[in-house]
mmCIF file of C-alpha atoms in Angstrom:
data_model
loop_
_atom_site.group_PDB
_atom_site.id
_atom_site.type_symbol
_atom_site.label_atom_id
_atom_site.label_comp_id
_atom_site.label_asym_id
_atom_site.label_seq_id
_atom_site.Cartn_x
_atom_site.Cartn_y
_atom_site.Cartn_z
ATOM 1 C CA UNK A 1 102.768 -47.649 13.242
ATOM 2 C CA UNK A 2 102.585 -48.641 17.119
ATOM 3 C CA UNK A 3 101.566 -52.109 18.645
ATOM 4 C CA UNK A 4 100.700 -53.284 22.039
ATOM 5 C CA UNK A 5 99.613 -56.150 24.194
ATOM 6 C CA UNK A 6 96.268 -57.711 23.824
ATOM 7 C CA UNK A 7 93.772 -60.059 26.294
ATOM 8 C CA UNK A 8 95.806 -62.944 27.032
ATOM 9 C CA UNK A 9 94.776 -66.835 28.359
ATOM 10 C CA UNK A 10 95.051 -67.326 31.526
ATOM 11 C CA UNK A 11 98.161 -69.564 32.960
ATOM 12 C CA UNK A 12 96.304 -72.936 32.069
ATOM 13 C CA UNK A 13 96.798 -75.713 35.010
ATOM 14 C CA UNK A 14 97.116 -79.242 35.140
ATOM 15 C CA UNK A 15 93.205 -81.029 34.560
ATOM 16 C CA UNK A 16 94.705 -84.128 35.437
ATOM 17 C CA UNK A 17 98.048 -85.281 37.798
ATOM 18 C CA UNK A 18 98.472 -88.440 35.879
ATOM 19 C CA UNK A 19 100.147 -88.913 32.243
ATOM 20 C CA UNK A 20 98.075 -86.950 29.572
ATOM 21 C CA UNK A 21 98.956 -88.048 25.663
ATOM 22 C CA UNK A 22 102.286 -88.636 24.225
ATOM 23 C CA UNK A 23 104.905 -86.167 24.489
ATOM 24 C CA UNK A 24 105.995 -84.453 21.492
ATOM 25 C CA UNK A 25 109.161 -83.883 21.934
ATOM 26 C CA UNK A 26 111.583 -85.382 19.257
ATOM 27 C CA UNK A 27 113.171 -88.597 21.281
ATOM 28 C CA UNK A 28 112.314 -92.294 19.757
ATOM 29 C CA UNK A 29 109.052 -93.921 20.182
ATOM 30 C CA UNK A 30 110.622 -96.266 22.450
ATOM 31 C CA UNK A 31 110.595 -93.664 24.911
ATOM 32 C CA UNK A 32 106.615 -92.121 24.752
ATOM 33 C CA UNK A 33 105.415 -93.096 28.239
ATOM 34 C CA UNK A 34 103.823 -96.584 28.140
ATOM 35 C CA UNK A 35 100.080 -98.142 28.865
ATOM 36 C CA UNK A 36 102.233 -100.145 31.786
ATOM 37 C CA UNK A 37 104.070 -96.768 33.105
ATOM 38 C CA UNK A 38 100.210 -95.486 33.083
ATOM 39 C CA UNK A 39 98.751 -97.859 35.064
ATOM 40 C CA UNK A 40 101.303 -97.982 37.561
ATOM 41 C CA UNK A 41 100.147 -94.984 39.192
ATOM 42 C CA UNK A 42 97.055 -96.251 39.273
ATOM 43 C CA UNK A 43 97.660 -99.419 41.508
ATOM 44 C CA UNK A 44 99.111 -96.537 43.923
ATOM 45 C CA UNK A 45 95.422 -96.620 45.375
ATOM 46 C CA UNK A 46 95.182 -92.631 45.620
ATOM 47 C CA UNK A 47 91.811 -91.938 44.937
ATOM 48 C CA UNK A 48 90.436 -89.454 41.864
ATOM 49 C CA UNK A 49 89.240 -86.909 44.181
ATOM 50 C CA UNK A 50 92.661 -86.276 45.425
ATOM 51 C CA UNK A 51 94.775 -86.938 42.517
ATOM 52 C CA UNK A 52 93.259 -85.323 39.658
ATOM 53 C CA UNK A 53 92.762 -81.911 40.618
ATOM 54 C CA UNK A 54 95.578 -79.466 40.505
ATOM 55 C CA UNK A 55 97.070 -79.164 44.216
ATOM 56 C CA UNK A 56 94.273 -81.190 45.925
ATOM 57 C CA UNK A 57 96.851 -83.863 46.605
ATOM 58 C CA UNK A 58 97.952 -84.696 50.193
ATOM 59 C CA UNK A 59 101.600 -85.467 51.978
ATOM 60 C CA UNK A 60 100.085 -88.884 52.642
ATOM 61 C CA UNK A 61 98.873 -89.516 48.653
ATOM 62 C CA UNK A 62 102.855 -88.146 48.235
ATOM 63 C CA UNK A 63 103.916 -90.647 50.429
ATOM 64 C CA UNK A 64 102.074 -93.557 49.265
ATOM 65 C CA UNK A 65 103.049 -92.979 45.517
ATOM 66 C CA UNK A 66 106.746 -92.831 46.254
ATOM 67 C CA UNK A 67 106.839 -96.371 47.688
ATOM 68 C CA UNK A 68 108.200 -98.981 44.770
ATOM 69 C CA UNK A 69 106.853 -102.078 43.145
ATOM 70 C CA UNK A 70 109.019 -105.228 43.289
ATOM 71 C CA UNK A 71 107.842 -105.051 39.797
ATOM 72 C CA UNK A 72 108.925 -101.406 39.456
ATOM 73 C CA UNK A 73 112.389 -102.475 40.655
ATOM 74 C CA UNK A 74 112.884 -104.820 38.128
ATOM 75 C CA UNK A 75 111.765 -102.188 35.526
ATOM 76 C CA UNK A 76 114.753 -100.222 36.275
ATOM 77 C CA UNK A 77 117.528 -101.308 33.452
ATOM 78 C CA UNK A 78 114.370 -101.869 30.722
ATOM 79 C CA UNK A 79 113.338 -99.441 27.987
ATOM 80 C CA UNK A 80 110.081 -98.260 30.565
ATOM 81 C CA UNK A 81 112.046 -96.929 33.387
ATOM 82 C CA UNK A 82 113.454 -93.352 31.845
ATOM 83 C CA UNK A 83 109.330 -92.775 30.436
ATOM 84 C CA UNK A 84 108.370 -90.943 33.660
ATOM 85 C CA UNK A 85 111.158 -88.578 33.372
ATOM 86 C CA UNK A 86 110.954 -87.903 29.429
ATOM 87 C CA UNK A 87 107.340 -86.825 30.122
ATOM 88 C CA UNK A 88 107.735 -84.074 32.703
ATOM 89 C CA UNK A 89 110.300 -82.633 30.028
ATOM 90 C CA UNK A 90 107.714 -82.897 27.921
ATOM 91 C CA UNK A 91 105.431 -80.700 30.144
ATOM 92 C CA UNK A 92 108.259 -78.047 30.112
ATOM 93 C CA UNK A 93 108.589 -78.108 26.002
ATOM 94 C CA UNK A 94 105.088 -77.681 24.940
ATOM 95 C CA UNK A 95 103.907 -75.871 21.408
ATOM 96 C CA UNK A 96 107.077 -75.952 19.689
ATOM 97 C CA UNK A 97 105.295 -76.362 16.478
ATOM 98 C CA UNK A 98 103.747 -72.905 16.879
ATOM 99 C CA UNK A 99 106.818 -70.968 16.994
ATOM 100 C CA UNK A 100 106.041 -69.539 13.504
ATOM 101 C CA UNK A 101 102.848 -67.674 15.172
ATOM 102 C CA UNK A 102 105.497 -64.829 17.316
ATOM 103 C CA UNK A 103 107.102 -62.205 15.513
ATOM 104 C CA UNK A 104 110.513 -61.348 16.608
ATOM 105 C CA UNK A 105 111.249 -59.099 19.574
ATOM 106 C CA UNK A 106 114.029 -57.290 18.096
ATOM 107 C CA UNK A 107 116.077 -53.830 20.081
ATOM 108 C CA UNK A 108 119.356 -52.775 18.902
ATOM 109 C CA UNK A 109 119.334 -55.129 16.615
ATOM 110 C CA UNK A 110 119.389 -58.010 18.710
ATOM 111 C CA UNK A 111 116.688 -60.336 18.803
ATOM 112 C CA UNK A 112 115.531 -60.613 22.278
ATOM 113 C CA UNK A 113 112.311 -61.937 22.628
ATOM 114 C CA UNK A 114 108.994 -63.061 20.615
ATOM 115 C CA UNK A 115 105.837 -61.730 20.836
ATOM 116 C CA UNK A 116 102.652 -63.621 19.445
ATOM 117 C CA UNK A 117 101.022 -62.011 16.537
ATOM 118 C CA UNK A 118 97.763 -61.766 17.969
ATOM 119 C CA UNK A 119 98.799 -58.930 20.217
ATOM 120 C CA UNK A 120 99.285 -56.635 17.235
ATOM 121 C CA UNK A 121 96.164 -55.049 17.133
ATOM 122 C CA UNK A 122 96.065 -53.588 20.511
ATOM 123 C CA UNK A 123 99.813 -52.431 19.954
ATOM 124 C CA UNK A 124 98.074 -49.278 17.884
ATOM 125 C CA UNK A 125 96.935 -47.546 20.810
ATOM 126 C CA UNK A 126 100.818 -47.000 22.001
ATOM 127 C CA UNK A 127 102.491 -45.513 18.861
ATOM 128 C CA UNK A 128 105.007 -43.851 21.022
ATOM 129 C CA UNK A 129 106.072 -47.236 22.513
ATOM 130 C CA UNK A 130 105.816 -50.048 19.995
ATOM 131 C CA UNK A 131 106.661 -49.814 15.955
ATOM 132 C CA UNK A 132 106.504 -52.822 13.762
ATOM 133 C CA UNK A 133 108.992 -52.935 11.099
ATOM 134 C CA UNK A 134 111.562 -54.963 8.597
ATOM 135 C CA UNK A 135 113.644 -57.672 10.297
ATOM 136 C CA UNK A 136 116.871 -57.704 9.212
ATOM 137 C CA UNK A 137 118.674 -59.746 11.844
ATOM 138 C CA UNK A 138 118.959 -62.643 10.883
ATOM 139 C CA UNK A 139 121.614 -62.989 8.220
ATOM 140 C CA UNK A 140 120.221 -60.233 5.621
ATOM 141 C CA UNK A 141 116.943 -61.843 5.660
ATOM 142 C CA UNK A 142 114.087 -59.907 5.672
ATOM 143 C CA UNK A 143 110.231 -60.074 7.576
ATOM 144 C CA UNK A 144 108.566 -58.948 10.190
ATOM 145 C CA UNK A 145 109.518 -58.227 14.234
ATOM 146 C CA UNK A 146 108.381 -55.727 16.836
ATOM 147 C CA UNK A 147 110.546 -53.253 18.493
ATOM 148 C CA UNK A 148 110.715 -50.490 20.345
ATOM 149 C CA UNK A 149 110.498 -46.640 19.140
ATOM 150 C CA UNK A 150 113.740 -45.462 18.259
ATOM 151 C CA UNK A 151 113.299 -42.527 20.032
ATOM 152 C CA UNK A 152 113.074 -44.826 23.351
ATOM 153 C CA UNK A 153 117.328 -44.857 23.140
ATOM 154 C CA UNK A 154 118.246 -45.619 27.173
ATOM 155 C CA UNK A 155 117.309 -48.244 29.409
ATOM 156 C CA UNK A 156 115.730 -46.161 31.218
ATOM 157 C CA UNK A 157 113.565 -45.012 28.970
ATOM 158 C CA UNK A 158 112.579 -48.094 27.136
ATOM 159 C CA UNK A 159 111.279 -49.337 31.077
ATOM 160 C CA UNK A 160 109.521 -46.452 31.635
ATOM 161 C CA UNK A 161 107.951 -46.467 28.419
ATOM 162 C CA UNK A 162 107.055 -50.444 28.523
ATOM 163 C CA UNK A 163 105.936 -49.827 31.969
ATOM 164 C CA UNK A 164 103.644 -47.372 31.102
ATOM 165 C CA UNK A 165 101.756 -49.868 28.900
ATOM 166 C CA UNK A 166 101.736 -52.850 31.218
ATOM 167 C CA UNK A 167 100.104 -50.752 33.300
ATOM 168 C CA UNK A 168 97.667 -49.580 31.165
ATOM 169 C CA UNK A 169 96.763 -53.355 30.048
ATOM 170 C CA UNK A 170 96.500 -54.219 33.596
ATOM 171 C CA UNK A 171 95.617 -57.576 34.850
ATOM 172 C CA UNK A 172 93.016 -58.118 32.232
ATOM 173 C CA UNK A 173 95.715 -58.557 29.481
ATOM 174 C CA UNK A 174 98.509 -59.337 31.443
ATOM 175 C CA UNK A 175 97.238 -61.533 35.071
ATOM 176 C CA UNK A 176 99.395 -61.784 38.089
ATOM 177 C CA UNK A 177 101.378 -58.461 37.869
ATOM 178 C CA UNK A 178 104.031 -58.381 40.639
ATOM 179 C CA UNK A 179 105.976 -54.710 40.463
ATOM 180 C CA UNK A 180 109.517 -56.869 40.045
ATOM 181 C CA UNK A 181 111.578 -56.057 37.081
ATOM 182 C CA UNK A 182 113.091 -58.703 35.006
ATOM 183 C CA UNK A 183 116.343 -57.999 32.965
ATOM 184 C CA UNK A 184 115.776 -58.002 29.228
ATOM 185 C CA UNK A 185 119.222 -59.194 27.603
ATOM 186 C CA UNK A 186 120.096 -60.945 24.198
ATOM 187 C CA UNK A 187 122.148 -63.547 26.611
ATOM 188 C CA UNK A 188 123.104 -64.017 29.768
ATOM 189 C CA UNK A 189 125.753 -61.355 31.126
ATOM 190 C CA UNK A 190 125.049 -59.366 28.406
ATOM 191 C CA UNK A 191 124.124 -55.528 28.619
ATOM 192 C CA UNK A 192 120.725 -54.959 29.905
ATOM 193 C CA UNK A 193 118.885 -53.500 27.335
ATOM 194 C CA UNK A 194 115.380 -52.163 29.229
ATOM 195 C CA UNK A 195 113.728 -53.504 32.078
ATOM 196 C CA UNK A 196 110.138 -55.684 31.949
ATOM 197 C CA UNK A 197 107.489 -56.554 34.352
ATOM 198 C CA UNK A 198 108.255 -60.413 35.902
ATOM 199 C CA UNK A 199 104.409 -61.753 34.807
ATOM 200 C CA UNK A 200 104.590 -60.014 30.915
ATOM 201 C CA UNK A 201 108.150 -62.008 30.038
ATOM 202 C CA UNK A 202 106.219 -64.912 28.782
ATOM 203 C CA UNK A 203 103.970 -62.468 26.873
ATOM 204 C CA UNK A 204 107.100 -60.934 25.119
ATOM 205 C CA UNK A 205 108.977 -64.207 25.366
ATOM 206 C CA UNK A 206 112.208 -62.871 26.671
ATOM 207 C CA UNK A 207 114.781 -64.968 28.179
ATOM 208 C CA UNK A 208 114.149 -65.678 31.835
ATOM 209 C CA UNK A 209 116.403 -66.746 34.079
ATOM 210 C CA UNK A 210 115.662 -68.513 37.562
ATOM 211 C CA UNK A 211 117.739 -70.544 40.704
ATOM 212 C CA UNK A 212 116.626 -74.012 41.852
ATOM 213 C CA UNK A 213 118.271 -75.127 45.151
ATOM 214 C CA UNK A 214 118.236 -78.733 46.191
ATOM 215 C CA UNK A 215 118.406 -78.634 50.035
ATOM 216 C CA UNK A 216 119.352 -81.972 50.845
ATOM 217 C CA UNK A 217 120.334 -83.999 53.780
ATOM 218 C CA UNK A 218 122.640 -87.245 54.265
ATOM 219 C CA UNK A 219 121.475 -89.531 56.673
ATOM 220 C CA UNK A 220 123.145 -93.087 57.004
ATOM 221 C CA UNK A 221 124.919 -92.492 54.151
ATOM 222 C CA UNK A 222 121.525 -91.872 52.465
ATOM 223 C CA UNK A 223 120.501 -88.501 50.729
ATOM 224 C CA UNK A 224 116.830 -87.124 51.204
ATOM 225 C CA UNK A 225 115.596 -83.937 49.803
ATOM 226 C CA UNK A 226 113.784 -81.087 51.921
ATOM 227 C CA UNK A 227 110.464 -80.755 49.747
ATOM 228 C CA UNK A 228 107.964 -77.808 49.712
ATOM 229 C CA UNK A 229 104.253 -77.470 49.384
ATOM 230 C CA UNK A 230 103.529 -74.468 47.614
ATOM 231 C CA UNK A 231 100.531 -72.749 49.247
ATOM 232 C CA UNK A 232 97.197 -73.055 48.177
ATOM 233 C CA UNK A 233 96.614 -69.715 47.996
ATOM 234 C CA UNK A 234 99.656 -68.947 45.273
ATOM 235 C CA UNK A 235 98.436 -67.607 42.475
ATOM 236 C CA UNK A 236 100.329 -69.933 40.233
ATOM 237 C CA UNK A 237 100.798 -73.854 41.039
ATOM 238 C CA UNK A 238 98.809 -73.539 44.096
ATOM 239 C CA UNK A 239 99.216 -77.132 46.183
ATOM 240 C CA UNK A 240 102.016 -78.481 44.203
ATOM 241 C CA UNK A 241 105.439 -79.541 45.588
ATOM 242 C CA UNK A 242 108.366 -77.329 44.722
ATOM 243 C CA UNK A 243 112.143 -76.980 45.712
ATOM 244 C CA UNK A 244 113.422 -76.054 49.057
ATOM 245 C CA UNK A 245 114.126 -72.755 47.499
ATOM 246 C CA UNK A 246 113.897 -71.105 44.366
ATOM 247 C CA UNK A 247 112.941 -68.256 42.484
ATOM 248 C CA UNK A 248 113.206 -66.042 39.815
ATOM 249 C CA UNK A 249 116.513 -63.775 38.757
ATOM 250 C CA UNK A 250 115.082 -60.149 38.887
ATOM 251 C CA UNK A 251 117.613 -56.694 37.686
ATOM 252 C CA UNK A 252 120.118 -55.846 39.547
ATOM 253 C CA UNK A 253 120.956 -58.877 41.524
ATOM 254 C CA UNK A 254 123.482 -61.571 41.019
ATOM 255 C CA UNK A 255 122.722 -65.580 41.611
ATOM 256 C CA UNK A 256 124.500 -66.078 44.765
ATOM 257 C CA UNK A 257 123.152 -62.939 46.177
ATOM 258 C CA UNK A 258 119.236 -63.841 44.980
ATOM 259 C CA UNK A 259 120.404 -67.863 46.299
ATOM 260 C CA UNK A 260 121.109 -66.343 49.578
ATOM 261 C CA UNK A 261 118.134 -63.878 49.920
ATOM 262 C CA UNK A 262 115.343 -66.935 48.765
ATOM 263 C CA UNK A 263 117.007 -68.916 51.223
ATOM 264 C CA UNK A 264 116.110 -66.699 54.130
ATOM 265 C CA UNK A 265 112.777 -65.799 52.928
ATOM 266 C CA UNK A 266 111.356 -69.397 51.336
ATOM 267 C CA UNK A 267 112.907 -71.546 54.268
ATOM 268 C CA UNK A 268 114.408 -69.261 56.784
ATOM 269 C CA UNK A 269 118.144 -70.445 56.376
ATOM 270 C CA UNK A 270 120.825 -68.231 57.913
ATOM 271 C CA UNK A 271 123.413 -66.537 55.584
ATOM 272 C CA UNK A 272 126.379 -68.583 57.589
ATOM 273 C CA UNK A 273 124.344 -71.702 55.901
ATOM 274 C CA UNK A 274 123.314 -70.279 52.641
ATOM 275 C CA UNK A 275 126.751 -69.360 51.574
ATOM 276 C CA UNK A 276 128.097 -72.934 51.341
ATOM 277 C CA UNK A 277 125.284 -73.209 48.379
ATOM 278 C CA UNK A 278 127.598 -74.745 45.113
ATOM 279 C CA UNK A 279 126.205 -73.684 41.816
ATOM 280 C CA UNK A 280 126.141 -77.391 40.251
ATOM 281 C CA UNK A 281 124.333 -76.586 36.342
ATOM 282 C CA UNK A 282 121.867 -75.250 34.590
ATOM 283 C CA UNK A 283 118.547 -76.516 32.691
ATOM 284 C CA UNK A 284 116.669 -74.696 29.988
ATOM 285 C CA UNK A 285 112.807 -74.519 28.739
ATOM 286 C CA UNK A 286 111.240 -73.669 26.040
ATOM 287 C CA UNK A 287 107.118 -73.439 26.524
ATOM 288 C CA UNK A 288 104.346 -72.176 24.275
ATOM 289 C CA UNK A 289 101.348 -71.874 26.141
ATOM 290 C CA UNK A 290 98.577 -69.341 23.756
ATOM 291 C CA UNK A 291 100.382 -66.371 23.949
ATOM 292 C CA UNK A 292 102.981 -66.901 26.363
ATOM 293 C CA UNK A 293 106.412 -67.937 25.101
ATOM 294 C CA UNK A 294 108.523 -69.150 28.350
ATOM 295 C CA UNK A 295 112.139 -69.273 27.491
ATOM 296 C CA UNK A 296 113.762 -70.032 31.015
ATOM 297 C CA UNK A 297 117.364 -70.730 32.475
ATOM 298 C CA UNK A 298 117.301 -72.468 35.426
ATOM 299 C CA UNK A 299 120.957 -71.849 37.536
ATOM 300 C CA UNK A 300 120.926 -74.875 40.023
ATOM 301 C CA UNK A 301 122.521 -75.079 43.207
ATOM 302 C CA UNK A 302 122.954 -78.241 45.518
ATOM 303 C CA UNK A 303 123.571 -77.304 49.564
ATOM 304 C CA UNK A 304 124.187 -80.065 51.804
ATOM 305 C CA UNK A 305 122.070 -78.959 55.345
ATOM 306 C CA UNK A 306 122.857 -80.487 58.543
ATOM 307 C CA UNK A 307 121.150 -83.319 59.947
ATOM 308 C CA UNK A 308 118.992 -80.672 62.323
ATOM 309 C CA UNK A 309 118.305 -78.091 60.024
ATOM 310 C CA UNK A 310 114.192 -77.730 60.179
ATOM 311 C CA UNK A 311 113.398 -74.880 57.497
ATOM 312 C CA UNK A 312 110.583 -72.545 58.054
ATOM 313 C CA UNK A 313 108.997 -70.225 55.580
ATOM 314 C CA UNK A 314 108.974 -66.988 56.333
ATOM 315 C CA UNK A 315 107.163 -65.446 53.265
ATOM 316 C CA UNK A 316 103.942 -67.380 53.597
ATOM 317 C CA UNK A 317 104.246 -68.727 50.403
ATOM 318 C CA UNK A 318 104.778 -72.394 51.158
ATOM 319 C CA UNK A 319 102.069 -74.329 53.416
ATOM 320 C CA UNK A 320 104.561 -77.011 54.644
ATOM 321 C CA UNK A 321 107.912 -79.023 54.282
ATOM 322 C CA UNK A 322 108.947 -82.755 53.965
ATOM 323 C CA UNK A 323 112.075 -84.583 54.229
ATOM 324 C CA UNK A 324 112.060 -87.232 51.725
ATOM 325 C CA UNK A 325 114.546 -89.802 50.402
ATOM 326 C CA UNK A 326 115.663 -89.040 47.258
ATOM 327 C CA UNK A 327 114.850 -92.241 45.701
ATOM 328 C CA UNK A 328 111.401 -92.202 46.742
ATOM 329 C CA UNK A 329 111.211 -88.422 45.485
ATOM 330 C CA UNK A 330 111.988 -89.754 42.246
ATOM 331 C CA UNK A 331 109.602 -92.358 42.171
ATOM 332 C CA UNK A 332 106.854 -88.683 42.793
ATOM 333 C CA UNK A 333 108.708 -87.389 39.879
ATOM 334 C CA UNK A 334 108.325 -90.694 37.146
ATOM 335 C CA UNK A 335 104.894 -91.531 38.300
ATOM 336 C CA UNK A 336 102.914 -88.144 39.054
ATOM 337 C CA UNK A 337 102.422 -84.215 38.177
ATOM 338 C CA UNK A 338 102.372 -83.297 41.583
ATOM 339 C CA UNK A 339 105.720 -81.549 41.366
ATOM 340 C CA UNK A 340 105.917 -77.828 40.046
ATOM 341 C CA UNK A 341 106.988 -78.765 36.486
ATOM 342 C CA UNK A 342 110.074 -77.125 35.920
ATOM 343 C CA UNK A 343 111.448 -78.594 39.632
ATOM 344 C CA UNK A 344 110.660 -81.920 37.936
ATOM 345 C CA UNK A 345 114.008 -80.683 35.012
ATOM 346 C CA UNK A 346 116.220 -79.838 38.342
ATOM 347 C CA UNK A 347 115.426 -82.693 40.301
ATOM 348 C CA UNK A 348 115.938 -84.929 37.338
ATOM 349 C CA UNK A 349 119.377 -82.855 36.410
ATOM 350 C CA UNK A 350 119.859 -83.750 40.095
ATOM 351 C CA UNK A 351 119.398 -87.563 39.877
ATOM 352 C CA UNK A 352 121.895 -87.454 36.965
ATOM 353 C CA UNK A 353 124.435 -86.057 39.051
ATOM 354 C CA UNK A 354 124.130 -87.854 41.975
ATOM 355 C CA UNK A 355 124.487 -91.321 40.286
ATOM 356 C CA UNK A 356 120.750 -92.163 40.111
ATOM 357 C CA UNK A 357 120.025 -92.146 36.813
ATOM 358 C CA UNK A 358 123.098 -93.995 34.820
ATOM 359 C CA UNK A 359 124.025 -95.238 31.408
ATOM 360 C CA UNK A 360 122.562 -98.514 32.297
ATOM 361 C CA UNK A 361 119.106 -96.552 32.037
ATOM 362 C CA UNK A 362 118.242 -97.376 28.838
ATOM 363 C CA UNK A 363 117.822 -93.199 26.889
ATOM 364 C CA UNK A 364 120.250 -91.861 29.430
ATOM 365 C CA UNK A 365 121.950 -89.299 26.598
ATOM 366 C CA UNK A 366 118.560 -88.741 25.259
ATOM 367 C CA UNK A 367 117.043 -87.492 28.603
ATOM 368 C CA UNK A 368 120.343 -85.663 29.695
ATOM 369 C CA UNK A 369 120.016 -83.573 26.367
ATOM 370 C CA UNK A 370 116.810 -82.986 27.133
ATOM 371 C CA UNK A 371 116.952 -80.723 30.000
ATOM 372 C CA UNK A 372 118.607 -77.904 27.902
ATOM 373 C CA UNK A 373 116.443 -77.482 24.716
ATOM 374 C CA UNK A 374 115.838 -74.449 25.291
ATOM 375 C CA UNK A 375 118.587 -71.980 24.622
ATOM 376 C CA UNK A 376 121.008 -72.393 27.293
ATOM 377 C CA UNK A 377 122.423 -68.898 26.690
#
């Protein structure tokens, strides 16, 4: 019996900038974001027009909703202060209670990925490609997964194949197609077991792995953080503020080779720069979104710029950057959406390193767990 891909949602976006309802993740209730933490953003002045929509946002509203309270300051020790923070994890966790809707993705045995059960029906068409059978990976137990015929036995073939079909479900099923191969492996370093299409990983939930660079600059003894604006005309986040650089981990390249190359093409910084890029951590995601199952790996990297350094994008995909102090980039972070949300996890893993966020924050272990529930593998 074969299986393929059906009509997907679309990548939903943001209705609103501000705090939406409780997060779900499992932290105490002292933590859910408060009515006070709410209306804080509000007495930033930025008006609805501007703040609500996805993107619409301006430097200026950025600029104005970085600048702290007294009242704000004084909030720092209390219960309030981490809220902000726990929240745009939040963003990056959603569904988890709908795991039990994906069958398992399983290929040599190995259970790489998840696939919604919803997309059964239109996996009949591709007999050749997809079989649905017995899972017996997990410990003896038994149910049901999707693989991959088992006459499909190289790499090679298995891409081709899986290819083939992505094609053949087009943007219709599968929007935003972008001809770059992801590497689909049980973990990290592990043998690459086929090759899949960048925009279907979500829809096959494979493990996704990314760099996030923090260019930052000290000045005074001060750090600030070179900021992006992510082009209005992207086809995913358009508007929204992102990292300096960062982007996905396609086959066939290692992380300080794909650091070095986003470097030159997001913000036009010489090799002779790039290469003094330290790889710092790592964050991890797990997001259910319809049929999408995002299970990303963030690698971050920290590189100290000189005081001159002006980047300049070079692959039209970012409208404009800022230099901002990092304290008032984490005020953007607790109080709005405007940030790209998984830049929100590095920025925050950021803060934690950089002495920030401390222990004194009351639900500093809680948040620092946080930023890896998803499998950090």
């Amino acid at each position: 019996m074969g299986w393929c891909l059906c009509k997907c949602r679309p990548l939903s976006t943001f209705s609103s900038l501000l705090y939406s309802s409780k997060p779900s993740l499992p932290f105490p209730s002292t933590f859910l974001p408060s009515s006070s933490i709410k209306s804080s953003f509000f007495s930033c002045s930025i008006s609805s027009s501007s703040a609500l929509a996805t993107g619409t946002f301006t430097w200026e509203d950025v600029f104005r909703v970085s600048q702290s309270t007294e009242e704000e300051e004084e909030e720092d020790n209390n219960s309030s202060y981490l809220h902000g923070y726990f929240h745009k994890v939040q963003l990056c966790n959603r569904g988890s209670g709908k795991q039990s809707e994906f069958l398992p993705f399983v290929i040599e045995g190995q259970t790489v990925g998840f696939v919604h059960a919803g997309f059964v029906e239109n996996f009949k068409s591709f007999s050749d490609v997809f079989v649905y059978i017995k899972d017996n990976s997990n410990g003896g137990s038994v149910g049901e997964c999707v693989s991959l015929h088992p006459m499909l036995k190289t790499a090679e073939e298995r891409t081709s194949a899986v290819t083939y079909v992505i094609k053949c479900l087009g943007e219709k099923h599968i929007p935003g197609i972008r001809n770059e191969l992801y590497p689909v492996v049980s973990s990290f370093g592990s043998p690459v077991l086929f090759s899949l299409e960048r925009a279907a990983a979500p829809y096959f939930g494979i493990k996704a792995y990314g760099i996030h660079m923090n260019g930052y600059v000290e000045i005074d003894g001060q750090k600030h953080l070179w900021v992006g604006k992510r082009s209005n005309t992207k086809q995913t986040y358009p508007g929204m503020l992102d990292h300096l650089v960062a982007g996905g981990l396609p086959h066939g390249i290692n992380c300080k080779e794909n650091v070095a190359k986003e470097c030159e093409e997001e913000a036009g910084i010489p090799r002779s720069i790039s290469i003094r890029a330290k790889p710092v951590s790592a964050v991890s995601y797990m997001d259910i979104d319809g049929y999408r199952y995002k299970r990303d790996v963030l690698f971050c990297y920290d590189l100290k710029l000189p005081e001159n350094f002006i980047p300049k994008n070079e692959d039209g995909e970012v409208e404009s950057f800022k230099l901002i102090p990092i304290r008032q980039v984490a005020e953007v972070i607790r109080k709005t959406q405007f940030f790209k949300p998984n830049c929100s996890l590095v920025i925050i893993d950021f803060l934690f390193r950089h002495g920030y966020i401390s222990p004194e924050n009351f639900g500093y272990l809680d948040l620092l767990r946080s930023l890896r529930i998803g499998e950090c593998s």
